[in-house]
Each structure stands twice: as C-alpha cells, then as structure tokens.
CSV table of C-alpha atoms and ligand atoms in Angstrom, one decimal:
chain,number,residue,atom,x,y,z
Q,15,MET,CA,0.0,0.0,0.0
Q,16,LYS,CA,1.2,3.4,-0.9
Q,17,ILE,CA,1.2,6.1,1.8
Q,18,SER,CA,1.6,9.5,0.4
Q,19,LYS,CA,1.6,11.6,3.6
Q,20,SER,CA,2.4,11.1,7.3
Q,21,PRO,CA,-1.0,11.2,8.9
Q,22,TRP,CA,-1.2,12.7,12.4
Q,23,ILE,CA,-3.8,11.4,14.8
Q,24,ILE,CA,-5.6,12.9,17.7
Q,25,HIS,CA,-7.1,10.7,20.3
Q,26,TYR,CA,-10.1,11.5,22.6
Q,27,ASP,CA,-11.5,9.3,25.3
Q,28,GLY,CA,-15.3,9.6,25.1
Q,29,SER,CA,-16.7,7.5,27.9
Q,30,SER,CA,-14.5,4.5,27.5
Q,31,CYS,CA,-13.6,2.1,30.2
Q,32,ASN,CA,-9.9,2.9,29.5
Q,33,GLY,CA,-9.5,-0.5,27.9
Q,34,CYS,CA,-9.6,0.7,24.3
Q,35,ASP,CA,-8.0,3.9,25.4
Q,36,ILE,CA,-4.7,2.2,26.6
Q,37,GLU,CA,-4.8,-0.1,23.6
Q,38,VAL,CA,-4.7,3.0,21.3
Q,39,LEU,CA,-1.7,4.2,23.2
Q,40,ASP,CA,-0.3,0.7,23.1
Q,41,SER,CA,-0.4,0.5,19.4
Q,42,LEU,CA,1.8,3.6,19.3
Q,43,MET,CA,4.4,1.9,21.5
Q,44,PRO,CA,7.5,-0.1,20.5
Q,45,LYS,CA,5.8,-3.5,20.2
Q,46,TYR,CA,3.1,-2.5,17.7
Q,47,ASP,CA,4.7,0.7,16.6
Q,48,LEU,CA,2.1,2.6,14.6
Q,49,GLU,CA,4.7,5.3,14.3
Q,50,ARG,CA,6.6,3.3,11.7
Q,51,PHE,CA,3.9,4.5,9.2
Q,52,GLY,CA,4.7,8.1,10.0
Q,53,VAL,CA,1.7,8.4,12.4
Q,54,VAL,CA,2.3,10.9,15.1
Q,55,ASN,CA,0.0,11.3,18.1
Q,56,THR,CA,-0.7,14.9,18.6
Q,57,GLY,CA,-2.8,16.8,21.2
Q,58,ASN,CA,-3.8,19.6,19.0
Q,59,PRO,CA,-6.9,19.1,16.8
Q,60,LYS,CA,-5.6,21.6,14.2
Q,61,HIS,CA,-2.6,19.4,13.5
Q,62,ALA,CA,-4.6,16.2,13.1
Q,63,ASP,CA,-5.8,14.3,10.1
Q,64,ILE,CA,-7.3,11.3,11.9
Q,65,PHE,CA,-9.6,11.4,14.9
Q,66,LEU,CA,-9.6,8.3,17.1
Q,67,VAL,CA,-12.5,8.2,19.5
Q,68,THR,CA,-12.9,5.5,22.2
Q,69,GLY,CA,-16.0,5.1,24.2
Q,70,GLY,CA,-19.6,6.1,23.7
Q,71,ILE,CA,-21.2,9.5,23.6
Q,72,ASN,CA,-22.9,11.1,26.6
Q,73,ALA,CA,-24.5,14.5,27.1
Q,74,GLN,CA,-21.4,16.0,28.6
Q,75,ASN,CA,-18.8,14.9,26.1
Q,76,LYS,CA,-20.9,15.3,23.0
Q,77,PRO,CA,-20.0,19.0,22.6
Q,78,VAL,CA,-16.3,18.3,23.3
Q,79,VAL,CA,-16.1,15.6,20.6
Q,80,GLN,CA,-18.0,17.9,18.2
Q,81,GLN,CA,-15.7,20.7,18.9
Q,82,ILE,CA,-12.5,18.7,18.4
Q,83,TYR,CA,-14.0,17.5,15.1
Q,84,SER,CA,-14.9,20.9,13.9
Q,85,GLN,CA,-11.4,22.2,14.7
Q,86,MET,CA,-9.7,19.6,12.5
Q,87,PRO,CA,-8.7,20.7,9.0
Q,88,PHE,CA,-10.1,19.0,5.9
Q,89,PRO,CA,-9.7,16.3,4.8
Q,90,LYS,CA,-10.4,14.4,8.1
Q,91,VAL,CA,-11.3,10.9,9.0
Q,92,VAL,CA,-13.0,9.6,12.1
Q,93,VAL,CA,-12.2,6.2,13.5
Q,94,ALA,CA,-14.4,4.8,16.2
Q,95,VAL,CA,-12.3,2.4,18.3
Q,96,GLY,CA,-14.0,-0.4,20.3
Q,97,ILE,CA,-17.5,-1.6,20.4
Q,98,CYS,CA,-18.7,1.1,22.7
Q,99,ALA,CA,-17.6,3.8,20.3
Q,100,CYS,CA,-19.3,1.9,17.5
Q,101,ASN,CA,-22.7,1.6,19.1
Q,102,GLY,CA,-22.6,1.9,22.9
Q,103,GLY,CA,-21.6,-1.8,23.4
Q,104,ILE,CA,-22.0,-3.1,26.9
Q,105,PHE,CA,-23.0,0.3,28.1
Q,106,LYS,CA,-25.8,0.7,25.6
Q,107,GLU,CA,-28.5,0.4,28.2
Q,108,CYS,CA,-26.9,2.9,30.6
Q,109,TYR,CA,-29.1,6.0,31.1
Q,110,ASN,CA,-26.2,8.3,30.3
Q,111,ILE,CA,-25.1,6.8,27.0
Q,112,LEU,CA,-26.6,8.3,23.9
Q,113,GLY,CA,-25.0,5.7,21.7
Q,114,GLY,CA,-21.9,5.4,19.5
Q,115,VAL,CA,-19.7,8.2,18.2
Q,116,ASP,CA,-21.9,8.5,15.1
Q,117,LYS,CA,-24.5,10.1,17.3
Q,118,ALA,CA,-22.3,13.2,17.5
Q,119,ILE,CA,-20.1,13.3,14.4
Q,120,PRO,CA,-19.9,11.3,11.1
Q,121,VAL,CA,-17.8,8.2,11.5
Q,122,ASP,CA,-15.8,6.7,8.6
Q,123,ILE,CA,-14.3,3.6,10.1
Q,124,TYR,CA,-15.5,1.3,12.8
Q,125,VAL,CA,-13.0,-0.8,14.7
Q,126,PRO,CA,-14.7,-3.7,16.6
Q,127,GLY,CA,-13.6,-5.5,19.7
Q,128,CYS,CA,-14.0,-5.1,23.4
Q,129,ALA,CA,-11.2,-4.2,23.9
Q,130,ALA,CA,-10.2,-3.5,20.3
Q,131,ARG,CA,-6.8,-5.2,19.8
Q,132,PRO,CA,-3.8,-3.2,18.7
Q,133,GLU,CA,-3.7,-5.1,15.4
Q,134,ALA,CA,-7.3,-4.1,14.8
Q,135,ILE,CA,-6.6,-0.5,15.6
Q,136,ILE,CA,-3.6,-0.5,13.3
Q,137,ASP,CA,-5.8,-1.9,10.6
Q,138,GLY,CA,-8.3,0.8,11.2
Q,139,VAL,CA,-5.8,3.5,11.1
Q,140,MET,CA,-4.3,2.2,7.8
Q,141,LYS,CA,-7.8,2.1,6.3
Q,142,ALA,CA,-8.2,5.7,7.5
Q,143,VAL,CA,-5.0,6.6,5.7
Q,144,ALA,CA,-6.2,5.2,2.5
Q,145,LEU,CA,-9.5,7.0,2.9
Q,146,LEU,CA,-7.6,10.2,3.7
Q,147,ASP,CA,-5.8,10.0,0.3
Q,148,LYS,CA,-9.1,9.4,-1.4
Q,149,LYS,CA,-10.7,12.4,0.3
Q,150,ARG,CA,-7.7,14.5,-0.6
Q,151,GLU,CA,-8.0,13.6,-4.3
Q,152,GLU,CA,-11.7,14.4,-4.3
Q,153,MET,CA,-11.0,17.8,-2.7
Q,154,LYS,CA,-8.4,18.5,-5.4
Q,155,LYS,CA,-10.9,17.6,-8.1
Q,156,GLU,CA,-13.5,19.8,-6.6
Q,157,ALA,CA,-11.2,22.7,-6.3
Q,158,LYS,CA,-10.3,22.3,-10.0
Q,159,GLU,CA,-13.9,22.2,-11.1
Q,160,ASN,CA,-14.7,25.4,-9.3
N,15,MET,CA,0.4,43.5,42.2
N,16,SER,CA,-0.3,40.1,41.0
N,17,VAL,CA,-3.3,39.5,38.8
N,18,ARG,CA,-5.6,36.7,39.2
N,19,SER,CA,-6.6,34.7,36.1
N,20,ILE,CA,-8.3,31.5,35.4
N,21,VAL,CA,-6.8,28.9,33.1
N,22,PRO,CA,-8.9,26.0,31.9
N,23,PHE,CA,-7.1,22.7,31.9
N,24,GLY,CA,-8.7,19.8,29.9
N,25,PRO,CA,-10.9,17.9,29.2
N,26,GLN,CA,-8.8,17.2,26.1
N,27,HIS,CA,-5.2,17.7,27.1
N,28,PRO,CA,-2.0,16.2,25.7
N,29,VAL,CA,-0.8,14.7,29.0
N,30,LEU,CA,-4.1,13.3,30.0
N,31,PRO,CA,-5.2,10.2,28.4
N,32,GLU,CA,-8.5,10.7,30.1
N,33,PRO,CA,-10.9,13.7,30.2
N,34,ILE,CA,-10.9,15.7,33.4
N,35,HIS,CA,-11.5,19.4,33.6
N,36,LEU,CA,-9.8,21.8,36.0
N,37,ASP,CA,-10.2,25.5,36.4
N,38,LEU,CA,-6.9,26.7,37.7
N,39,VAL,CA,-7.0,30.0,39.5
N,40,LEU,CA,-3.6,31.6,39.0
N,41,GLU,CA,-1.7,34.4,40.6
N,42,ASP,CA,0.9,35.1,38.0
N,43,GLU,CA,2.4,31.6,37.5
N,44,LYS,CA,1.3,30.3,40.9
N,45,VAL,CA,-1.8,28.1,41.3
N,46,VAL,CA,-4.0,29.4,44.1
N,47,GLU,CA,-6.8,27.1,43.7
N,48,ALA,CA,-8.0,24.3,41.4
N,49,VAL,CA,-11.7,23.7,40.8
N,50,PRO,CA,-12.4,20.3,39.2
N,51,SER,CA,-15.5,19.6,37.1
N,52,ILE,CA,-16.0,16.0,36.2
N,53,GLY,CA,-18.7,13.9,34.5
N,54,PHE,CA,-17.3,13.5,31.0
N,55,VAL,CA,-17.0,9.7,31.4
N,56,HIS,CA,-20.1,9.1,33.4
N,57,ARG,CA,-22.1,6.2,32.0
N,58,GLY,CA,-24.3,5.1,34.9
N,59,LEU,CA,-22.9,1.7,35.5
N,60,GLU,CA,-24.3,1.2,39.0
N,61,LYS,CA,-27.8,1.6,37.7
N,62,LEU,CA,-27.2,-1.1,35.1
N,63,VAL,CA,-27.5,-3.7,37.8
N,64,GLU,CA,-31.2,-3.4,37.4
N,65,LYS,CA,-31.0,-4.7,33.9
N,66,LYS,CA,-28.3,-7.3,34.2
N,67,ASP,CA,-28.5,-10.2,36.6
N,68,TYR,CA,-25.9,-10.7,39.3
N,69,GLN,CA,-23.9,-13.1,37.1
N,70,GLN,CA,-24.0,-10.9,34.0
N,71,TYR,CA,-22.9,-7.9,36.0
N,72,VAL,CA,-19.5,-9.4,36.5
N,73,TYR,CA,-18.8,-8.4,32.9
N,74,VAL,CA,-20.0,-4.9,33.6
N,75,ALA,CA,-18.0,-4.6,36.8
N,76,GLU,CA,-14.9,-5.5,34.8
N,77,ARG,CA,-15.5,-2.6,32.5
N,78,ILE,CA,-15.7,0.0,35.2
N,79,CYS,CA,-12.1,0.5,34.3
N,80,GLY,CA,-9.9,-1.3,31.8
N,81,ILE,CA,-6.7,-0.8,33.8
N,82,CYS,CA,-7.8,-2.6,36.9
N,83,SER,CA,-10.4,-4.7,35.1
N,84,PHE,CA,-9.4,-7.8,36.9
N,85,MET,CA,-9.6,-6.3,40.3
N,86,HIS,CA,-13.0,-4.7,39.6
N,87,GLY,CA,-14.4,-8.0,38.5
N,88,MET,CA,-12.8,-9.8,41.5
N,89,GLY,CA,-14.0,-7.2,44.1
N,90,TYR,CA,-17.5,-7.5,42.8
N,91,CYS,CA,-17.3,-11.3,42.8
N,92,GLU,CA,-15.9,-11.5,46.3
N,93,ALA,CA,-18.6,-9.2,47.6
N,94,VAL,CA,-21.4,-11.4,46.0
N,95,GLU,CA,-19.7,-14.5,47.2
N,96,HIS,CA,-19.8,-13.2,50.8
N,97,VAL,CA,-23.4,-12.4,50.4
N,98,MET,CA,-24.1,-15.9,49.2
N,99,ASN,CA,-21.8,-17.6,51.6
N,100,VAL,CA,-19.8,-19.2,48.8
N,101,GLU,CA,-16.3,-20.4,49.7
N,102,ILE,CA,-14.1,-20.5,46.6
N,103,PRO,CA,-11.5,-23.3,46.3
N,104,PRO,CA,-7.9,-22.4,47.5
N,105,ARG,CA,-6.4,-22.7,44.1
N,106,ALA,CA,-8.8,-20.0,42.8
N,107,LYS,CA,-7.7,-17.8,45.6
N,108,TYR,CA,-4.1,-18.1,44.5
N,109,LEU,CA,-5.0,-17.5,40.9
N,110,ARG,CA,-6.8,-14.3,41.9
N,111,THR,CA,-3.7,-13.2,43.8
N,112,ILE,CA,-1.4,-13.9,40.9
N,113,TRP,CA,-3.7,-12.0,38.4
N,114,CYS,CA,-4.1,-9.2,40.9
N,115,GLU,CA,-0.4,-8.6,41.3
N,116,MET,CA,0.1,-8.9,37.5
N,117,SER,CA,-2.5,-6.1,37.2
N,118,ARG,CA,-0.6,-4.0,39.7
N,119,ILE,CA,2.7,-4.4,37.9
N,120,HIS,CA,1.0,-3.5,34.6
N,121,SER,CA,-0.8,-0.5,36.1
N,122,HIS,CA,2.3,0.9,37.8
N,123,LEU,CA,4.4,0.5,34.7
N,124,LEU,CA,1.8,2.3,32.7
N,125,TRP,CA,1.9,5.0,35.3
N,126,LEU,CA,5.7,5.3,35.1
N,127,GLY,CA,5.4,5.6,31.4
N,128,LEU,CA,2.8,8.4,31.6
N,129,LEU,CA,4.9,10.2,34.2
N,130,ALA,CA,8.0,10.0,32.0
N,131,ASP,CA,5.9,11.4,29.2
N,132,ALA,CA,4.7,14.2,31.4
N,133,PHE,CA,8.2,15.4,32.1
N,134,GLY,CA,9.2,14.9,28.5
N,135,PHE,CA,11.4,11.9,28.8
N,136,GLU,CA,10.2,10.1,25.7
N,137,SER,CA,12.6,7.1,25.7
N,138,LEU,CA,11.8,6.3,29.3
N,139,PHE,CA,8.1,6.4,28.4
N,140,MET,CA,8.7,3.9,25.6
N,141,GLN,CA,10.9,1.7,27.8
N,142,SER,CA,8.3,1.4,30.6
N,143,TRP,CA,5.6,0.5,28.1
N,144,ARG,CA,7.8,-2.0,26.3
N,145,LEU,CA,8.3,-3.7,29.6
N,146,ARG,CA,4.6,-3.6,30.3
N,147,GLU,CA,4.0,-5.6,27.1
N,148,LYS,CA,5.5,-8.6,28.8
N,149,ILE,CA,2.9,-8.6,31.4
N,150,LEU,CA,0.2,-8.2,28.8
N,151,ASP,CA,1.6,-11.2,27.0
N,152,MET,CA,1.4,-13.1,30.3
N,153,PHE,CA,-2.2,-12.0,30.6
N,154,GLU,CA,-2.9,-13.1,27.1
N,155,VAL,CA,-1.6,-16.6,27.5
N,156,SER,CA,-3.4,-17.1,30.8
N,157,THR,CA,-6.7,-15.4,30.1
N,158,GLY,CA,-7.0,-14.8,26.4
N,159,GLY,CA,-7.4,-11.1,26.7
N,160,ARG,CA,-5.0,-8.2,26.9
N,161,VAL,CA,-7.0,-5.7,29.0
N,162,ILE,CA,-10.4,-7.2,29.6
N,163,PHE,CA,-10.1,-10.8,30.9
N,164,SER,CA,-13.5,-12.2,31.9
N,165,VAL,CA,-11.9,-14.9,34.0
N,166,ASN,CA,-13.7,-14.0,37.2
N,167,MET,CA,-17.0,-15.5,38.0
N,168,ILE,CA,-19.1,-15.9,41.1
N,169,GLY,CA,-17.6,-19.0,42.7
N,170,GLY,CA,-14.1,-19.0,41.3
N,171,GLN,CA,-12.2,-18.6,38.1
N,172,ARG,CA,-13.0,-19.6,34.6
N,173,ARG,CA,-9.5,-20.6,33.7
N,174,ASP,CA,-6.6,-22.4,35.3
N,175,MET,CA,-2.9,-22.0,34.8
N,176,ASP,CA,-0.9,-25.2,34.4
N,177,ALA,CA,2.5,-25.9,35.8
N,178,GLN,CA,4.3,-25.1,32.6
N,179,MET,CA,2.7,-21.7,32.3
N,180,LEU,CA,3.6,-20.9,35.9
N,181,SER,CA,7.2,-21.8,35.5
N,182,MET,CA,7.3,-19.7,32.3
N,183,PHE,CA,5.8,-16.8,34.3
N,184,SER,CA,8.5,-17.0,36.9
N,185,LYS,CA,11.1,-16.9,34.2
N,186,VAL,CA,9.5,-13.9,32.5
N,187,LEU,CA,9.3,-12.2,35.9
N,188,ASP,CA,13.0,-12.7,36.5
N,189,ASP,CA,13.8,-11.0,33.2
N,190,MET,CA,11.4,-8.2,33.9
N,191,GLU,CA,12.9,-7.6,37.3
N,192,ARG,CA,16.4,-7.3,35.8
N,193,GLU,CA,15.2,-4.8,33.2
N,194,LEU,CA,13.1,-2.8,35.7
N,195,ARG,CA,16.2,-2.4,37.8
N,196,GLU,CA,17.9,-0.7,34.9
N,197,ILE,CA,14.9,1.5,34.2
N,198,SER,CA,14.3,2.4,37.8
N,199,LYS,CA,17.8,3.7,38.1
N,200,THR,CA,16.9,6.4,35.6
N,201,PHE,CA,13.7,7.2,37.4
N,202,LEU,CA,15.3,7.5,40.8
N,203,ASN,CA,18.8,8.8,40.1
N,204,ASP,CA,18.6,10.9,37.0
N,205,TYR,CA,19.3,14.5,37.7
N,206,ALA,CA,16.7,15.9,35.2
N,207,VAL,CA,14.0,13.6,36.6
N,208,GLN,CA,14.8,14.5,40.2
N,209,SER,CA,14.7,18.1,39.4
N,210,ARG,CA,11.1,17.7,38.2
N,211,LEU,CA,9.9,15.4,41.0
N,212,LYS,CA,11.8,16.4,44.2
N,213,ASP,CA,10.2,18.9,46.5
N,214,VAL,CA,7.1,19.4,44.5
N,215,GLY,CA,3.6,18.6,45.6
N,216,PHE,CA,4.0,17.9,49.3
N,217,LEU,CA,1.3,16.1,51.2
N,218,THR,CA,2.0,15.7,54.9
N,219,LYS,CA,1.0,12.7,56.9
N,220,GLU,CA,-1.6,14.7,58.7
N,221,GLN,CA,-3.1,16.0,55.4
N,222,ALA,CA,-3.1,12.6,53.9
N,223,HIS,CA,-5.0,11.3,56.9
N,224,GLU,CA,-7.4,14.2,57.1
N,225,LEU,CA,-8.2,14.2,53.4
N,226,GLY,CA,-8.7,10.5,53.3
N,227,ALA,CA,-6.0,9.7,50.7
N,228,VAL,CA,-5.5,6.0,49.8
N,229,GLY,CA,-3.0,3.8,48.1
N,230,PRO,CA,0.5,4.7,47.1
N,231,PHE,CA,-0.4,8.4,47.3
N,232,MET,CA,-1.1,8.0,51.1
N,233,ARG,CA,1.7,5.5,51.7
N,234,ALA,CA,4.2,8.0,50.2
N,235,SER,CA,3.2,10.3,53.0
N,236,GLY,CA,4.1,7.8,55.6
N,237,ILE,CA,0.9,6.0,56.5
N,238,ALA,CA,1.4,2.2,56.3
N,239,LEU,CA,-2.0,1.0,55.4
N,240,ASP,CA,-2.7,-1.6,52.7
N,241,SER,CA,-6.1,-3.3,52.3
N,242,ARG,CA,-4.4,-6.5,51.1
N,243,LYS,CA,-3.6,-7.0,54.8
N,244,LEU,CA,-7.4,-7.5,55.4
N,245,GLY,CA,-6.9,-10.9,53.8
N,246,TYR,CA,-9.0,-11.5,50.8
N,247,ALA,CA,-7.9,-13.9,48.0
N,248,ALA,CA,-4.7,-15.7,49.1
N,249,TYR,CA,-3.1,-12.7,50.8
N,250,PRO,CA,-3.2,-14.1,54.3
N,251,ASP,CA,-0.7,-16.8,53.3
N,252,ILE,CA,1.6,-14.3,51.7
N,253,ASP,CA,4.4,-12.5,53.4
N,254,PHE,CA,4.6,-8.8,52.6
N,255,GLU,CA,4.6,-5.4,54.3
N,256,PRO,CA,3.1,-2.2,53.1
N,257,ILE,CA,5.7,0.0,51.3
N,258,THR,CA,6.0,3.5,52.6
N,259,SER,CA,8.1,6.6,52.4
N,260,GLN,CA,8.2,9.4,54.9
N,261,VAL,CA,8.8,12.3,52.5
N,262,GLY,CA,5.5,12.9,50.8
N,263,ASP,CA,6.6,14.7,47.6
N,264,SER,CA,6.2,13.5,44.0
N,265,TYR,CA,9.5,11.8,44.1
N,266,ALA,CA,8.4,9.7,47.1
N,267,ARG,CA,5.3,8.6,45.2
N,268,CYS,CA,7.4,7.5,42.2
N,269,ASP,CA,9.7,5.7,44.6
N,270,VAL,CA,6.9,3.9,46.4
N,271,ARG,CA,5.3,2.7,43.2
N,272,ILE,CA,8.6,1.4,41.9
N,273,ARG,CA,9.2,-0.5,45.1
N,274,GLU,CA,5.6,-1.9,44.9
N,275,ILE,CA,6.4,-3.4,41.5
N,276,PHE,CA,9.3,-5.3,43.0
N,277,GLN,CA,7.1,-6.3,45.8
N,278,SER,CA,4.5,-7.6,43.4
N,279,PHE,CA,7.2,-9.7,41.7
N,280,ASP,CA,7.9,-11.2,45.0
N,281,ILE,CA,4.3,-11.9,45.9
N,282,ILE,CA,3.7,-13.6,42.6
N,283,ARG,CA,6.8,-15.8,43.2
N,284,GLN,CA,5.5,-16.7,46.6
N,285,ALA,CA,2.1,-17.5,45.2
N,286,ILE,CA,3.5,-19.7,42.4
N,287,ALA,CA,5.6,-21.6,45.0
N,288,LYS,CA,2.6,-22.2,47.3
N,289,ILE,CA,-0.3,-22.7,44.9
N,290,PRO,CA,-2.2,-25.8,45.9
N,291,GLU,CA,-3.7,-28.3,43.4
N,292,GLY,CA,-7.5,-28.7,42.9
N,293,GLU,CA,-10.6,-27.2,41.5
N,294,VAL,CA,-10.8,-23.6,40.4
N,295,ALA,CA,-14.5,-23.0,40.8
N,296,VAL,CA,-17.4,-24.3,42.8
N,297,PRO,CA,-21.0,-24.4,41.6
N,298,VAL,CA,-23.2,-21.6,42.9
N,299,LYS,CA,-26.8,-22.2,43.9
N,300,GLY,CA,-29.5,-19.8,45.0
N,301,MET,CA,-29.9,-16.1,44.8
N,302,PRO,CA,-28.0,-13.4,46.7
N,303,SER,CA,-29.8,-12.0,49.7
N,304,GLY,CA,-28.2,-9.6,52.1
N,305,GLU,CA,-25.5,-7.0,51.9
N,306,HIS,CA,-21.7,-6.8,52.1
N,307,PHE,CA,-18.9,-4.3,52.0
N,308,MET,CA,-15.8,-5.5,50.2
N,309,ARG,CA,-12.5,-3.7,50.4
N,310,VAL,CA,-9.8,-4.4,47.7
N,311,GLU,CA,-6.4,-2.8,47.3
N,312,GLN,CA,-6.1,-1.7,43.7
N,313,PRO,CA,-3.0,-0.2,42.2
N,314,ARG,CA,-4.3,3.2,42.9
N,315,GLY,CA,-5.5,2.4,46.4
N,316,GLU,CA,-8.4,1.0,48.3
N,317,ALA,CA,-11.6,0.4,46.4
N,318,ILE,CA,-14.9,-0.4,48.1
N,319,TYR,CA,-17.7,-2.5,46.7
N,320,TYR,CA,-21.1,-2.5,48.3
N,321,VAL,CA,-23.5,-5.1,47.2
N,322,LYS,CA,-27.1,-5.6,48.3
N,323,GLY,CA,-29.2,-8.5,47.2
N,324,ASN,CA,-32.9,-9.1,47.7
N,325,GLY,CA,-33.3,-12.8,46.9
N,326,THR,CA,-34.0,-12.4,43.2
N,327,LYS,CA,-31.4,-12.6,40.5
N,328,PHE,CA,-31.3,-8.8,40.2
N,329,LEU,CA,-29.3,-7.1,42.9
N,330,ASP,CA,-30.9,-4.1,44.6
N,331,ARG,CA,-27.8,-2.0,44.7
N,332,VAL,CA,-24.1,-2.0,43.7
N,333,ARG,CA,-22.0,0.8,44.9
N,334,VAL,CA,-18.3,1.4,44.1
N,335,ARG,CA,-16.0,3.9,45.9
N,336,THR,CA,-12.9,4.1,43.8
N,337,PRO,CA,-9.5,5.1,44.9
N,338,THR,CA,-9.1,8.1,42.6
N,339,PHE,CA,-12.3,9.6,44.1
N,340,ALA,CA,-10.7,9.4,47.5
N,341,ASN,CA,-7.5,10.9,46.3
N,342,LEU,CA,-9.0,13.9,44.5
N,343,PRO,CA,-9.2,16.1,47.7
N,344,GLY,CA,-5.5,15.3,48.3
N,345,MET,CA,-4.6,16.2,44.7
N,346,LEU,CA,-6.4,19.6,44.9
N,347,GLU,CA,-4.4,20.3,48.1
N,348,THR,CA,-1.1,19.5,46.5
N,349,LEU,CA,-2.0,21.8,43.5
N,350,LYS,CA,-2.4,24.8,45.8
N,351,GLY,CA,0.7,26.9,45.6
N,352,CYS,CA,2.4,25.0,42.8
N,353,GLN,CA,3.8,26.4,39.6
N,354,LEU,CA,1.6,26.1,36.5
N,355,ALA,CA,4.2,24.0,34.8
N,356,ASP,CA,4.0,21.4,37.5
N,357,VAL,CA,0.3,20.9,37.2
N,358,PRO,CA,0.4,17.9,34.8
N,359,ILE,CA,2.9,16.1,36.9
N,360,LEU,CA,1.0,16.7,40.1
N,361,ILE,CA,-2.2,15.5,38.6
N,362,LEU,CA,-0.4,12.4,37.4
N,363,THR,CA,1.2,11.6,40.8
N,364,ILE,CA,-2.1,10.4,42.2
N,365,ASP,CA,-2.4,8.2,39.2
N,366,PRO,CA,-5.9,9.4,38.3
N,367,CYS,CA,-8.3,7.0,36.8
N,368,ILE,CA,-11.3,9.0,35.7
N,369,SER,CA,-13.3,6.2,34.1
N,370,CYS,CA,-13.6,4.4,37.4
N,371,THR,CA,-14.3,7.5,39.4
N,372,GLU,CA,-17.2,8.6,37.2
N,373,ARG,CA,-18.3,5.1,36.1
L,428,SF4,S1,-15.2,-1.5,23.8
L,428,SF4,FE1,-14.9,-2.6,25.8
L,428,SF4,S2,-12.8,-2.3,26.3
L,428,SF4,FE2,-13.3,-0.8,24.8
L,428,SF4,S3,-13.8,1.0,26.0
L,428,SF4,FE3,-15.7,-0.1,25.5
L,428,SF4,S4,-16.1,-1.4,27.3
L,428,SF4,FE4,-14.0,-0.7,27.4
C-alpha cells in the first residue's frame, strides 16, 4: 500500500472504560509501533488528520467531541475504536449513554472489539490513511472544477 | 500587584489520556486554587445492575475501568460470594492473587510511562511501556485477553494455569525484574528527573489522613495502610509489608510505586511456590440476599464494593467507591501553591483513573 503523507492522529476518550484507550496508546508503543507508518500522536486538533475516539457519547462529552472534530482541518477521517464507540456496546443500556460516536459526528471507520486489539486498531488507522488519500483527491478535483 | 486569572485545563489535554477538567485559578504563575469539574466519562454503570442479573454484572463490573479490570471483577465477585456464603477453592484464591499482582505491575508500569511522558522523557516512556507488554503477554496466554479478561465468576475462576505456564511466568518475571532495575535507576537517580519530582507537591502525613487519601499516594506520605492486609484472596498466606516513604513529595510517590512493583514480583513468586492443586471453581446455587462491603487494594489504592441482594437474580444496589475519588481532595491540596508548569505532573502523581471515578 502506498502512503503519500504522514497522517497525524488525535485521540479523545469519550466515555470508554480505558480498555480501548490504553490499547490505542499501546499501538503507538514499541511493540506494535504505529509510528513506523509516519503516524504521530498529537494533542492539537488543528494538527490532526485522523480522529480516534474511544467510548460512547454522553450528554457532557458530545460538545467536546464535536468541537474537536470541527477544529480539525479538511480532509479528516474519524475512526471509532471499540464496540462502545461503534454503538454503545455493553453500556448501551446505561441511562447516560446516547450511543456510539456516530450520534455526535460522522464516523468513517468502525474498529470492533472489546477491547479492540492493537492489530485491529492499526488496521483501522491504515484504512483511514487510504481514505484520507481518497478524500484529498476528491478535494483537489472539486477545487479544479470550481 | 499580581493579577488573578483562570486557566482552563482539559478535558482534552495532551498529557491526560482521560478527560478531566480543572479551572486553575492563577496568581501570576502560581496556582492558588484548582476547581475540578467531572462527569465526562459518566455512563451510569451502577444503575445497570437493574438490567443485568448478578452473574452478568461481572462483565459490567470489569468494564468499570480497563486498567484494573481484573480487580474490579474480582472485588464484585468477592462481595457477592460473601453475600451468598460461597467459599471458593484455595487454588482459585491463589490464581486471583497472581492475576491481581500482575494487574498491579502493569498498572504501575503504565503510570511510570505516563509520568515520563509528562516530564518529557520520551525514551523512558517507551521503555516502561515496552516492559509492560511482557505482562500483557502473560495475561494473554493465561486469560486470552489483553485488557479485559473475563476470568472471574461468582464461585471461582473460569481458567486455570498449568505448571508449565507458571514456570514460564517465573522466568519472565526474573527477566522483567532485571530490566526494571535498569529503568528504575533512571527514574530514581537521573538529575533531570529528580529536578522535576523532588520537593514538588508535598502532602504531609496529617493532610493525607485528614483528606482520606488512599493507596501509594497515602503511603508515600508515611501511612502504612494496605487493604491487602485485610486478607482477601490468598493474601493471608503471603508474606509482605506495606511499602511507605516518609517524604511525601512527587519523588516519594514514584519511589513507592517502583518498590511496589518489585514487591509484586515477590508476591507472585510466593504464590507460584505455594499454589495448591485442585478445582478452580465451585457451583453456585440460590440467589444473593443480604449485603456486604468488600475492600480491595487496587494499584491506585483502596476500592470499596457495596452489594445488596434481595433474593432475586437482580441485585438491589451496587456501589463502588474508587481510589481516585478518595485521592481527589488530596490532589487539589497539592495543587495549591504549585507552579503552572508542575500541574500535569502533580495530577499524574495520584495516578488518576477517571473512568472508574465517574463510572
Ligand atoms: S469497547 Fe470494551 S474495552 Fe473498549 S472502552 Fe468499551 S467497554 Fe472498554
């Protein structure tokens, strides 16, 4: 697979149990080493291309997730990591869970698992990278047309 | 004249893997007060007990926090077992002890890494987490999961470890101990690290007592309390003493946690040497009726599980008091009067776990 740019990721913990949260960090660590693909973890939404969200959405973190998303420059890709980010998972019936991340922002890639394994997360991020390239191409085309 | 200003900190912040929000009231660079606002991770897990029966709830209890997932599951199971008068087999008790201590090692190593990251020592961060992978591998061979294990059940354990696995574990632990000695030298003796940790964030013994601190945060201020001494799982048969330090600054907390990792190696070795043969679970009959308080020493300190059953398969109430919740007042106290640049480190020194605090 061809990677044309080094995608930077930002990670936000919605209402996860920390399980997926540390697995995301783990996949950046020496053993799994997502950084070999040029991926850098950043804390600044304006630097980021890929948004990794773990955990479901509740009333209090919904505006935070939306704000981070809106601050990211185009093109951007959202990856929901773990089953609770996909649809609420085991916490679906909790009174304070509105559902998966797609209740707040559009999600492009869903990574399953409880907890999502680092291999799955890496796979998700690589899919996101491919999607990012596609979105960039589309943006270029649109810009030409206008 | 100094000007007061308020700096918001979080909920999304580079050093915090988890969302917590603090309003820092500053006088120039000095923090005068810190006002927390929490609730970003609240899910409402305690209420879920009305929808999941007492055996299904083990899986929910595990997901209170993914770092201490084993201990949450175990604490809940022990509480229900007390209510139902179930005596689990001795081998299961030893297995619980081994997995508990493995969780402690993994949690403390994770914390060491985050601390290194907070003071900008990237390679130390990577080293700590590399070492932690070995524990995760041990978890994976013994339970099948890396962070969520699902090996606890009411009445014992779902899985056993065979002799071959145990002897492999002791070998891995020996390796890890050697490597940790190397890493801990940097943590404890490096000049740059010391300059960030020494003499910041004091908590005196009296303050720790008054504010109800728990765990390594309290023990670093000189109070020798450890709920493992209360004797759940196989801890009554194991020889260990609570680890303390008299100093009470950030460096002391780091020191206490590092020594606790070595202690955990030792406890696992003792448990492997003494583990009896036999069953790992007993069948459970009937429904829980009655109530019980269970106290468990987690990596971050004492957690309390309250369980109340009413004779049906749905429990009336489950309540969890988590260690971070008890440590928050102490943390706010240490933040008073510190420099703005020290805030991330001070927050980290209590080893905050927001997802279990807010559930
Ligand atoms: S998917 Fe599972 S492990 Fe991941 S955050 Fe949700 S409950 Fe935790």
